[in-house]
XYZ file of C-alpha atoms in Angstrom:
665
model
C 0.000 0.000 0.000
C 1.148 3.489 -0.765
C 0.726 6.755 1.073
C -2.406 8.810 0.392
C -2.039 11.232 -2.494
C -2.817 14.812 -1.329
C -5.208 16.894 -3.421
C -3.477 18.735 -6.242
C -3.677 22.328 -7.314
C -7.064 23.552 -8.468
C -7.370 23.517 -12.263
C -7.471 26.993 -13.761
C -10.994 26.524 -15.075
C -12.452 24.825 -12.001
C -15.880 26.181 -11.145
C -16.424 27.931 -14.464
C -19.387 25.799 -15.505
C -21.948 26.991 -12.998
C -24.664 24.998 -14.728
C -23.090 21.715 -13.676
C -20.902 22.567 -10.671
C -21.935 24.615 -7.671
C -21.049 25.142 -4.056
C -22.837 22.697 -1.783
C -23.313 25.486 0.726
C -25.641 27.291 -1.654
C -27.919 24.334 -2.223
C -30.589 22.734 -0.100
C -29.691 19.098 0.438
C -32.373 16.436 0.448
C -30.241 13.588 1.820
C -26.751 13.060 3.194
C -24.564 9.990 2.575
C -20.980 9.037 3.272
C -20.488 7.894 -0.331
C -22.518 8.285 -3.503
C -21.977 5.895 -6.421
C -23.326 7.089 -9.770
C -24.215 4.294 -12.203
C -25.880 0.917 -11.685
C -23.716 -1.263 -13.918
C -21.179 -3.845 -12.800
C -18.671 -1.228 -11.646
C -21.267 0.704 -9.667
C -22.692 -2.374 -7.989
C -19.296 -3.643 -6.822
C -18.271 -0.161 -5.656
C -21.471 0.358 -3.673
C -21.472 -3.115 -2.128
C -17.818 -2.840 -1.136
C -18.281 0.538 0.550
C -21.477 -0.527 2.311
C -19.833 -3.666 3.679
C -17.058 -1.485 5.072
C -19.676 0.419 7.066
C -20.248 3.504 4.911
C -23.739 4.921 4.490
C -23.789 4.496 0.713
C -26.212 5.475 -2.046
C -26.267 3.963 -5.521
C -27.868 6.197 -8.169
C -29.093 4.578 -11.389
C -31.063 5.904 -14.332
C -33.319 2.847 -14.187
C -33.434 0.522 -11.182
C -35.028 -2.143 -13.379
C -31.782 -2.286 -15.383
C -29.360 -2.716 -12.484
C -26.342 -4.825 -13.557
C -27.880 -5.236 -16.998
C -25.860 -7.044 -19.638
C -26.621 -4.985 -22.739
C -24.081 -6.792 -24.862
C -23.362 -10.513 -24.585
C -24.795 -11.910 -21.339
C -21.603 -13.789 -20.556
C -19.007 -13.583 -17.799
C -15.376 -14.659 -17.973
C -13.217 -15.731 -20.868
C -9.505 -15.332 -21.521
C -7.940 -13.192 -18.740
C -11.410 -11.894 -17.837
C -12.062 -15.005 -15.745
C -8.931 -14.248 -13.712
C -10.443 -10.855 -12.889
C -13.698 -12.498 -11.810
C -11.830 -14.969 -9.570
C -9.832 -12.102 -8.067
C -12.897 -9.972 -7.344
C -14.493 -12.992 -5.682
C -11.335 -13.670 -3.663
C -11.689 -10.149 -2.257
C -15.356 -10.636 -1.388
C -16.978 -9.248 -4.556
C -20.139 -10.605 -6.142
C -19.761 -10.898 -9.934
C -18.528 -14.496 -9.708
C -21.234 -15.579 -7.274
C -24.008 -14.216 -9.492
C -22.488 -15.702 -12.639
C -22.375 -19.108 -10.928
C -25.994 -18.738 -9.799
C -27.378 -17.737 -13.206
C -25.276 -19.808 -15.605
C -26.864 -21.259 -18.729
C -23.681 -22.792 -20.107
C -20.039 -23.015 -19.002
C -16.908 -23.819 -20.934
C -13.200 -23.946 -20.188
C -11.218 -22.071 -22.822
C -7.595 -23.008 -23.639
C -7.995 -26.290 -21.754
C -5.300 -27.956 -23.893
C -2.735 -25.365 -22.830
C -1.095 -24.481 -19.524
C -3.009 -23.264 -16.453
C -1.787 -19.680 -16.911
C -4.239 -19.245 -19.785
C -7.073 -21.508 -18.657
C -10.269 -19.507 -18.653
C -13.779 -20.237 -17.453
C -16.549 -18.616 -19.482
C -20.212 -18.694 -18.532
C -23.231 -17.743 -20.594
C -25.617 -16.227 -18.058
C -29.334 -15.549 -17.876
C -29.351 -11.752 -18.192
C -32.711 -11.206 -16.517
C -31.949 -13.525 -13.624
C -28.523 -11.948 -13.175
C -29.979 -8.432 -12.972
C -32.825 -9.572 -10.718
C -30.505 -11.274 -8.254
C -28.142 -8.290 -8.174
C -31.050 -5.964 -7.425
C -32.210 -8.222 -4.591
C -28.690 -8.309 -3.181
C -28.409 -4.517 -3.281
C -31.831 -4.063 -1.704
C -30.925 -6.311 1.237
C -27.426 -4.983 1.903
C -27.153 -2.967 5.140
C -25.933 0.641 4.779
C -26.938 0.755 1.104
C -29.710 2.886 -0.402
C -30.895 2.831 -4.027
C -32.093 5.914 -5.852
C -33.440 6.251 -9.411
C -32.339 9.587 -10.847
C -30.177 11.152 -13.531
C -27.159 12.778 -11.897
C -26.259 15.827 -13.984
C -23.877 17.796 -11.796
C -21.247 17.672 -9.076
C -21.290 19.757 -5.925
C -17.848 21.250 -5.246
C -16.147 23.360 -2.619
C -12.537 24.415 -2.053
C -10.486 21.826 -0.165
C -8.529 23.020 2.891
C -5.212 22.449 1.107
C -6.386 24.119 -2.077
C -8.083 22.665 -5.101
C -11.644 21.424 -5.551
C -13.321 18.920 -3.273
C -16.459 16.998 -4.220
C -19.283 17.335 -1.698
C -22.194 15.718 -3.493
C -24.257 15.464 -6.663
C -27.216 17.192 -8.286
C -29.951 15.489 -10.285
C -31.764 16.502 -13.453
C -34.798 17.681 -11.489
C -32.729 19.803 -9.134
C -32.321 17.699 -5.989
C -28.956 17.870 -4.231
C -27.496 14.928 -2.336
C -24.389 15.544 -0.236
C -21.612 13.065 0.441
C -18.017 12.904 1.565
C -16.976 11.291 -1.729
C -18.437 10.295 -5.113
C -17.616 7.357 -7.381
C -18.593 7.808 -11.039
C -19.349 4.590 -12.958
C -21.446 5.910 -15.825
C -20.673 3.287 -18.473
C -21.698 4.292 -21.990
C -24.252 6.850 -20.821
C -22.234 10.112 -20.739
C -23.253 11.890 -23.925
C -24.234 8.503 -25.303
C -25.529 8.280 -28.870
C -26.597 5.071 -30.581
C -26.196 4.576 -34.322
C -27.932 2.301 -36.816
C -26.547 3.065 -40.244
C -26.481 6.849 -40.662
C -29.359 7.346 -38.210
C -28.664 8.183 -34.584
C -30.337 9.260 -31.379
C -29.177 10.211 -27.872
C -29.111 7.068 -25.711
C -26.809 5.254 -23.329
C -28.076 2.020 -24.806
C -31.191 1.102 -26.758
C -34.319 2.131 -24.885
C -32.535 4.184 -22.205
C -31.649 7.885 -22.225
C -28.151 9.314 -22.328
C -26.807 11.076 -19.224
C -26.470 14.844 -19.493
C -24.282 17.324 -17.667
C -21.588 15.197 -16.082
C -19.219 15.492 -19.036
C -19.337 19.270 -18.701
C -18.874 18.929 -14.945
C -15.682 16.937 -15.447
C -14.412 19.362 -18.051
C -15.087 22.282 -15.729
C -12.807 20.593 -13.191
C -10.019 20.789 -15.770
C -10.261 17.162 -16.879
C -9.868 15.914 -20.450
C -12.605 13.801 -21.974
C -12.799 11.880 -25.240
C -15.134 9.665 -27.254
C -15.114 5.891 -27.638
C -17.401 3.442 -29.420
C -18.738 -0.018 -28.829
C -21.587 -1.998 -30.321
C -23.856 -4.990 -29.999
C -25.280 -7.421 -32.577
C -28.869 -8.173 -33.405
C -30.957 -10.652 -31.430
C -32.951 -13.299 -33.254
C -35.838 -15.565 -32.276
C -34.467 -19.062 -31.613
C -37.771 -20.544 -32.793
C -37.040 -19.191 -36.268
C -33.533 -20.698 -36.456
C -32.813 -24.190 -37.825
C -30.651 -25.186 -34.860
C -30.801 -28.851 -35.843
C -28.760 -27.981 -38.945
C -25.983 -26.300 -36.957
C -23.049 -27.523 -34.907
C -23.985 -27.751 -31.245
C -21.600 -26.429 -28.616
C -22.477 -28.115 -25.307
C -21.464 -27.062 -21.820
C -18.219 -28.746 -20.760
C -17.404 -27.251 -17.341
C -20.475 -27.814 -15.199
C -18.345 -28.749 -12.179
C -16.278 -25.550 -12.243
C -17.216 -22.225 -10.687
C -15.993 -18.637 -10.483
C -16.506 -18.305 -6.747
C -14.230 -19.860 -4.141
C -17.225 -20.157 -1.824
C -18.948 -23.565 -2.170
C -22.158 -21.994 -0.836
C -22.353 -20.005 -4.076
C -22.101 -23.032 -6.354
C -25.284 -23.680 -8.304
C -25.617 -26.444 -10.876
C -28.589 -26.234 -13.218
C -29.597 -27.802 -16.514
C -27.229 -26.378 -19.151
C -28.345 -24.898 -22.451
C -26.365 -25.486 -25.622
C -24.977 -22.812 -27.905
C -24.695 -23.301 -31.661
C -22.162 -22.365 -34.310
C -22.677 -21.051 -37.824
C -20.401 -19.179 -40.246
C -20.457 -16.239 -42.599
C -20.742 -17.004 -46.307
C -19.637 -15.418 -49.551
C -23.081 -13.779 -49.722
C -22.507 -12.273 -46.263
C -19.202 -10.755 -47.309
C -20.519 -9.406 -50.591
C -23.525 -7.762 -48.971
C -21.241 -6.019 -46.487
C -18.777 -4.851 -49.173
C -21.609 -3.474 -51.273
C -22.980 -1.441 -48.366
C -19.943 -0.353 -46.344
C -20.699 3.274 -47.159
C -23.973 2.997 -45.246
C -22.324 2.154 -41.910
C -21.592 4.979 -39.436
C -17.817 4.360 -39.467
C -17.135 3.735 -43.154
C -19.765 6.280 -44.143
C -17.900 8.947 -42.199
C -20.691 9.671 -39.707
C -18.845 8.378 -36.643
C -15.169 8.861 -35.803
C -14.967 7.353 -32.301
C -12.524 4.476 -31.804
C -14.024 1.053 -31.204
C -12.647 -2.013 -29.399
C -9.818 -3.681 -31.301
C -10.564 -7.122 -29.879
C -14.302 -7.083 -30.507
C -14.640 -5.701 -34.052
C -17.839 -5.374 -36.027
C -18.439 -7.875 -38.797
C -17.706 -5.181 -41.407
C -14.353 -4.476 -39.701
C -13.531 -8.184 -39.943
C -14.390 -8.279 -43.628
C -12.198 -5.233 -44.329
C -9.264 -6.106 -42.068
C -9.193 -9.808 -42.933
C -10.098 -9.627 -46.594
C -8.323 -12.928 -47.305
C -10.597 -14.929 -45.001
C -13.495 -16.626 -46.736
C -15.548 -17.168 -43.580
C -15.840 -16.140 -39.937
C -17.271 -18.242 -37.116
C -20.502 -16.978 -35.530
C -21.962 -18.207 -32.229
C -25.662 -18.301 -31.378
C -25.982 -17.949 -27.616
C -29.148 -17.962 -25.474
C -29.933 -14.847 -23.426
C -32.080 -16.596 -20.839
C -34.278 -19.552 -20.001
C -37.522 -17.607 -20.293
C -36.802 -15.715 -23.510
C -36.467 -16.912 -27.115
C -33.747 -14.358 -27.829
C -30.434 -15.559 -29.211
C -27.354 -13.366 -29.133
C -25.504 -13.497 -32.469
C -21.945 -13.426 -31.130
C -19.354 -12.072 -33.566
C -21.917 -10.354 -35.777
C -22.205 -6.792 -34.493
C -22.782 -4.367 -37.335
C -23.446 -0.734 -38.118
C -25.522 -1.428 -41.233
C -28.967 0.169 -41.518
C -31.808 -1.767 -39.941
C -33.410 -2.462 -43.340
C -30.288 -4.457 -44.361
C -29.653 -6.272 -41.109
C -32.283 -8.968 -41.552
C -31.057 -9.624 -45.095
C -27.527 -9.938 -43.709
C -28.582 -12.352 -40.956
C -30.345 -14.564 -43.482
C -27.088 -15.147 -45.364
C -25.935 -17.293 -42.420
C -26.574 -21.059 -42.574
C -29.460 -22.000 -40.301
C -30.787 -18.425 -40.206
C -32.313 -18.342 -43.694
C -35.804 -17.821 -42.206
C -34.817 -16.090 -38.982
C -36.833 -13.378 -37.266
C -34.876 -10.399 -35.959
C -36.179 -9.277 -32.562
C -33.738 -6.403 -31.937
C -31.450 -4.711 -34.438
C -27.719 -4.276 -33.961
C -26.441 -0.818 -33.125
C -23.263 1.052 -32.277
C -22.974 3.469 -29.366
C -20.400 6.192 -28.863
C -19.969 7.981 -25.559
C -17.760 10.266 -23.494
C -14.962 8.814 -21.408
C -12.266 10.093 -19.074
C -8.711 9.077 -20.070
C -7.544 7.276 -16.948
C -4.051 8.763 -16.987
C -5.770 11.555 -15.004
C -6.357 9.082 -12.152
C -4.108 7.708 -9.435
C -3.650 3.957 -8.998
C -6.337 4.162 -6.297
C -8.715 5.315 -9.084
C -8.982 8.717 -7.402
C -9.025 11.651 -9.807
C -5.793 13.598 -9.532
C -6.235 17.048 -8.022
C -9.951 16.612 -7.219
C -10.462 15.496 -3.642
C -13.214 12.954 -3.082
C -13.807 11.967 -6.721
C -13.197 8.418 -7.961
C -13.981 6.830 -11.347
C -14.417 3.228 -12.508
C -15.594 1.124 -15.427
C -16.178 2.146 -19.022
C -15.874 5.795 -18.004
C -12.143 5.019 -17.670
C -11.944 3.680 -21.219
C -12.377 -0.043 -20.625
C -14.729 -2.569 -22.152
C -16.328 -5.569 -20.463
C -18.292 -6.396 -17.322
C -15.269 -8.032 -15.691
C -12.979 -5.023 -16.097
C -15.777 -2.819 -14.767
C -16.422 -4.996 -11.714
C -12.731 -5.072 -10.800
C -12.419 -1.297 -11.057
C -15.624 -0.814 -9.097
C -14.243 -2.803 -6.205
C -10.971 -0.831 -6.272
C -12.772 2.513 -6.404
C -15.313 1.633 -3.707
C -12.595 0.288 -1.430
C -10.327 3.284 -1.836
C -13.135 5.818 -1.536
C -14.032 4.214 1.791
C -10.432 4.302 2.947
C -10.013 7.914 1.836
C -13.057 8.911 3.854
C -11.610 7.059 6.852
C -8.246 8.776 6.566
C -6.526 5.502 5.643
C -3.869 4.825 3.034
C -5.174 3.690 -0.373
C -4.838 0.084 -1.411
C -2.645 -0.084 -4.517
C -2.723 -3.406 -6.352
C 0.729 -4.095 -7.880
C 0.692 -5.597 -11.351
C 2.839 -8.524 -10.219
C 0.184 -9.460 -7.653
C -3.019 -9.567 -9.686
C -4.726 -8.936 -12.996
C -6.583 -6.195 -11.123
C -3.201 -4.547 -10.617
C -2.248 -5.078 -14.254
C -5.540 -3.550 -15.413
C -5.302 -0.470 -13.201
C -1.596 0.066 -13.870
C -2.186 -0.055 -17.626
C -5.094 2.374 -17.383
C -3.349 5.027 -15.306
C 0.053 4.864 -17.044
C -0.676 4.232 -20.733
C -2.207 6.774 -23.103
C -4.851 4.422 -24.452
C -6.841 5.631 -27.470
C -9.193 2.674 -27.826
C -11.382 0.655 -25.426
C -9.150 -1.428 -23.154
C -9.690 -5.145 -22.745
C -7.696 -7.254 -20.319
C -5.654 -10.007 -22.009
C -3.282 -12.639 -20.648
C -0.602 -11.151 -22.905
C -0.839 -7.853 -21.015
C 0.713 -9.438 -17.928
C 4.351 -10.456 -17.722
C 3.429 -12.354 -14.549
C 0.639 -14.511 -15.971
C 2.154 -17.817 -14.833
C 1.689 -16.751 -11.231
C -1.547 -14.812 -11.745
C -3.800 -17.758 -12.431
C -7.472 -18.097 -11.700
C -6.983 -21.134 -9.461
C -4.720 -19.297 -7.013
C -6.554 -15.945 -6.910
C -7.783 -16.745 -3.400
C -4.262 -17.578 -2.240
C -3.026 -14.247 -3.598
C -5.854 -11.960 -2.496
C -8.112 -13.466 0.179
C -5.635 -12.677 3.000
C -5.714 -9.046 1.822
C -9.508 -9.132 1.702
C -9.529 -10.463 5.261
C -7.182 -7.697 6.405
C -9.387 -5.064 4.757
C -12.572 -6.363 6.360
C -14.122 -7.769 3.188
C -13.847 -11.485 4.059
C -16.002 -12.751 6.923
C -15.200 -15.568 9.340
C -17.005 -18.226 7.311
C -15.164 -17.403 4.082
C -11.864 -17.209 5.974
C -12.415 -20.669 7.442
C -13.117 -22.073 3.972
C -9.960 -20.442 2.625
C -7.644 -21.636 5.395
C -9.018 -25.173 5.176
C -8.402 -25.278 1.429
C -4.833 -23.994 1.717
C -4.079 -26.506 4.475
C -5.456 -29.299 2.292
C -3.294 -28.239 -0.685
C -0.177 -28.070 1.505
C -0.947 -31.499 2.953
C -1.470 -32.986 -0.499
C 1.835 -31.536 -1.742
C 3.642 -33.079 1.249
C 1.990 -36.415 0.492
C 2.913 -36.283 -3.186
C 6.519 -35.351 -2.406
C 6.779 -38.128 0.179
C 4.930 -41.095 -1.307
C 6.643 -43.220 -3.935
C 5.394 -45.568 -6.608
C 7.576 -48.657 -6.822
C 8.105 -50.526 -10.049
C 6.696 -53.583 -8.311
C 3.451 -51.858 -7.331
C 0.287 -52.976 -9.175
C -0.281 -49.539 -10.708
C 3.274 -49.160 -12.058
C 2.746 -50.967 -15.355
C -0.343 -48.904 -16.211
C 1.455 -45.658 -15.342
C 4.439 -46.636 -17.500
C 2.132 -47.422 -20.391
C 0.321 -44.110 -20.060
C 3.409 -41.911 -19.748
C 5.627 -43.888 -22.129
C 8.501 -43.739 -19.630
C 9.805 -46.512 -17.371
C 9.889 -46.336 -13.577
C 13.424 -47.121 -12.431
C 13.115 -48.565 -8.958
C 10.619 -46.045 -7.641
C 9.407 -42.498 -8.245
C 7.670 -39.936 -6.047
C 4.124 -39.098 -6.977
C 5.277 -35.476 -7.340
C 7.849 -36.446 -9.976
C 5.181 -38.513 -11.643
C 3.028 -35.400 -11.926
C 5.946 -33.577 -13.526
C 5.771 -35.986 -16.465
C 4.180 -34.491 -19.550
C 0.538 -35.415 -20.023
C 0.128 -36.898 -16.554
C -2.272 -35.119 -14.198
C -3.792 -35.317 -10.735
C -6.909 -36.937 -12.201
C -4.679 -39.770 -13.447
C -3.497 -40.391 -9.894
C -7.116 -41.002 -8.949
C -7.583 -43.309 -11.948
C -4.603 -45.425 -10.882
C -5.636 -45.510 -7.222
C -2.813 -43.216 -6.119
C -4.986 -40.377 -4.792
C -8.230 -40.040 -2.880
C -11.134 -39.472 -5.269
C -12.970 -37.657 -2.471
C -10.347 -34.935 -2.355
C -11.899 -31.768 -3.859
C -10.911 -31.011 -7.447
C -9.566 -27.563 -6.522
C -7.225 -29.135 -3.953
C -5.892 -31.775 -6.347
C -5.388 -29.241 -9.145
C -3.831 -26.673 -6.828
C -1.236 -29.170 -5.636
C -0.546 -30.375 -9.181
C 0.014 -26.883 -10.577
C 2.359 -25.934 -7.755
C 4.433 -29.035 -8.387
C 4.305 -29.267 -12.161
C 5.126 -25.637 -12.980
C 7.650 -24.729 -10.272
C 10.481 -24.626 -12.816
C 8.560 -22.396 -15.215
C 7.769 -19.945 -12.426
C 11.442 -19.623 -11.488
C 12.359 -19.098 -15.134
C 9.730 -16.374 -15.525
C 11.044 -14.494 -12.502
C 14.487 -14.595 -14.087
C 13.114 -13.208 -17.354
C 11.359 -10.402 -15.483
C 14.623 -9.458 -13.826
C 16.327 -9.464 -17.229
C 13.746 -7.014 -18.554
C 14.375 -4.696 -15.629
C 18.129 -4.735 -16.293
C 17.614 -4.224 -20.035
C 15.754 -0.901 -19.727
C 18.425 0.976 -21.747
C 19.252 -1.759 -24.239
C 19.322 -0.275 -27.790
C 17.030 -1.586 -30.523
C 18.401 -1.697 -34.100
C 16.722 0.683 -36.551
C 16.040 -2.087 -39.074
C 14.017 -4.444 -36.859
C 11.408 -6.242 -39.049
C 8.513 -5.713 -36.649
C 5.910 -7.444 -38.805
C 7.986 -10.638 -38.841
C 8.295 -11.052 -35.052
C 5.501 -13.533 -34.504
C 5.947 -13.699 -30.736
C 4.718 -10.107 -30.433
C 1.001 -9.418 -30.316
C -0.510 -8.016 -33.507
C -1.197 -4.737 -31.720
C 2.434 -4.476 -30.542
C 3.789 -5.147 -34.042
C 1.583 -2.390 -35.438
C 2.417 0.178 -32.745
C 6.177 -0.541 -32.635
C 6.478 -0.352 -36.414
C 4.894 3.097 -36.293
C 6.962 4.454 -33.367
C 10.246 2.556 -34.014
C 11.580 2.979 -30.442
C 15.330 3.314 -29.819
C 15.542 1.357 -26.550
C 13.753 -1.520 -24.870
C 12.521 0.796 -22.124
C 11.090 3.158 -24.710
C 9.347 0.229 -26.412
C 7.699 -0.708 -23.134
C 6.138 2.733 -22.867
C 4.525 2.644 -26.313
C 0.717 2.468 -25.853
C -0.536 -0.995 -26.781
C 2.773 -2.731 -25.974
C 2.380 -5.004 -22.963
C 5.139 -6.117 -20.573
C 4.759 -9.572 -22.105
C 5.550 -8.027 -25.506
C 8.703 -6.456 -24.012
C 9.788 -9.877 -22.769
C 9.168 -11.370 -26.218
C 11.117 -8.534 -27.843
C 14.038 -9.024 -25.461
C 14.193 -12.735 -26.287
C 14.013 -11.951 -30.020
C 16.902 -9.479 -29.705
C 18.962 -12.074 -27.823
C 18.328 -14.731 -30.473
C 19.022 -12.266 -33.291
C 22.308 -11.259 -31.681
C 23.354 -14.894 -31.403
C 22.328 -15.572 -34.997
C 24.307 -12.623 -36.288
C 27.301 -13.628 -34.174
C 27.143 -17.112 -35.613
C 26.928 -15.717 -39.164
C 30.015 -13.545 -38.617
C 31.945 -16.537 -37.291
C 30.939 -18.657 -40.279
C 31.967 -15.927 -42.734
C 35.322 -15.342 -41.016
C 35.926 -19.088 -40.936
């Protein structure tokens, strides 16, 4: 944890927008709270719940209480790197994982054939049930009040040390609510405008109004704002889709959960997803009508998410691909709506149905909701501290898409950080700073507040140079002790945690101590499975270190207790099997630190370095940095990319040295 950051100097234009900022002393207050959270999305819910659990009299303001924790895009939680965030939030006492477990329609493990550093749990959730359960949780949380209102202004006074201090909020209809601090989690609603083709209207998302005034309030405080874009595909009626003609994608992870609390585990009848693909007709229709989309037609200039492109972006950027995979995913048990994953578009509504019907299985489909794009105001997070407090504005914190991120998981993680640190700021305590080497939460926040990001940020495993140690399975080991120290983990959860860690430690001791002799009945079967002989005897730990042999195989061969919980067996296996890789990664990290000033040749063929992410290759080729340290500070270049670049430079140096020797010989 770091020392509290004192309020900065008042911006020169602070207080100039009297329409959106005023002195709290001049207003009549209707209610007083310790903390006000503005926005009822995933960031706002986690922020409000965290603060309320820490004893603060907290109010959560939402434009529509019936859309609390709504999932306006894909109703899914988790995925690559995102699941690590969900596990981490849960390890600290947050709720996104618990609700995802309770409302799951389908679960899958992504990257299961690879190492545990990139394993990812992804759950398709019931969007209505998820929102309903979150609302019930909020309504029954002590110290937490819900209010439906549009917050349009910030109440400000001069802080004792100079500079502005937030003292509350003002609503569209003129009510003033005072508070010691405010957390803004406004999502896509600030100045939001949705687009379908060249037609647009003010809205935070379809059917809900945009939020007015707060952008001007932030600007009047001297803060920079910008515009970003995201989008969502059409929804179709599953009854109109020939699902029997499509590839079925069943649930394959029903026994796995996001939460570390067994009391939160809910197993229900899974629902299958289905897979279709774009066709030549799809691609031609898009090419013929690109000029009618808001981006390619020049109507919209906001930057969209690189890792979740529209279907027209895919067709343009990957012109050599003949087809793209499309997933049909259910939105709930009591609705016929299917989410057409991978098929967001900005085409006019009159063309969208025609486009959908070019997909196999959807030739007769009925479109229930059209696709649309939404652009909105955001606050570049380089104006925030690592506590998510706004620099130079006492009592103001920001989280979620307002900070330039995309995704429910990124929002939830930021909400917890902002709610926690707002509570600590009000209590005169030091902020909690999450280091990037300790969590994906830390990686996310560090990237946001240090990199000049110009497009919606999505967490990726490649963004962390510490991903071997920042796994989903050990998120509780890394963060639950901190959650306990902060007052976010109760006695029951702490008992569950300590029992699990004791069981893992005991299993590791057993595996290191017990040996399988060549004369034992199971030896021949183990040798046949691993393809390697047992010479005399071998510890069960060394057996686990053999490629392709896992803890589940120990159970199969009668060498482990089948009653031992899966998370205990896997935890022990990962600790044993990957100990060498972890040591090697720490060494590589230290090498990167020492190589800060290492020069980079001017003729590096960036496009040919396949170990770099596509984004890093693009950005580095444009900037052409002179040193490794400079490369690491290029927006879009992750620490993992720096490691890959360092290794490439080492190999290139050796290759060139070998070539010189051969020529001189």
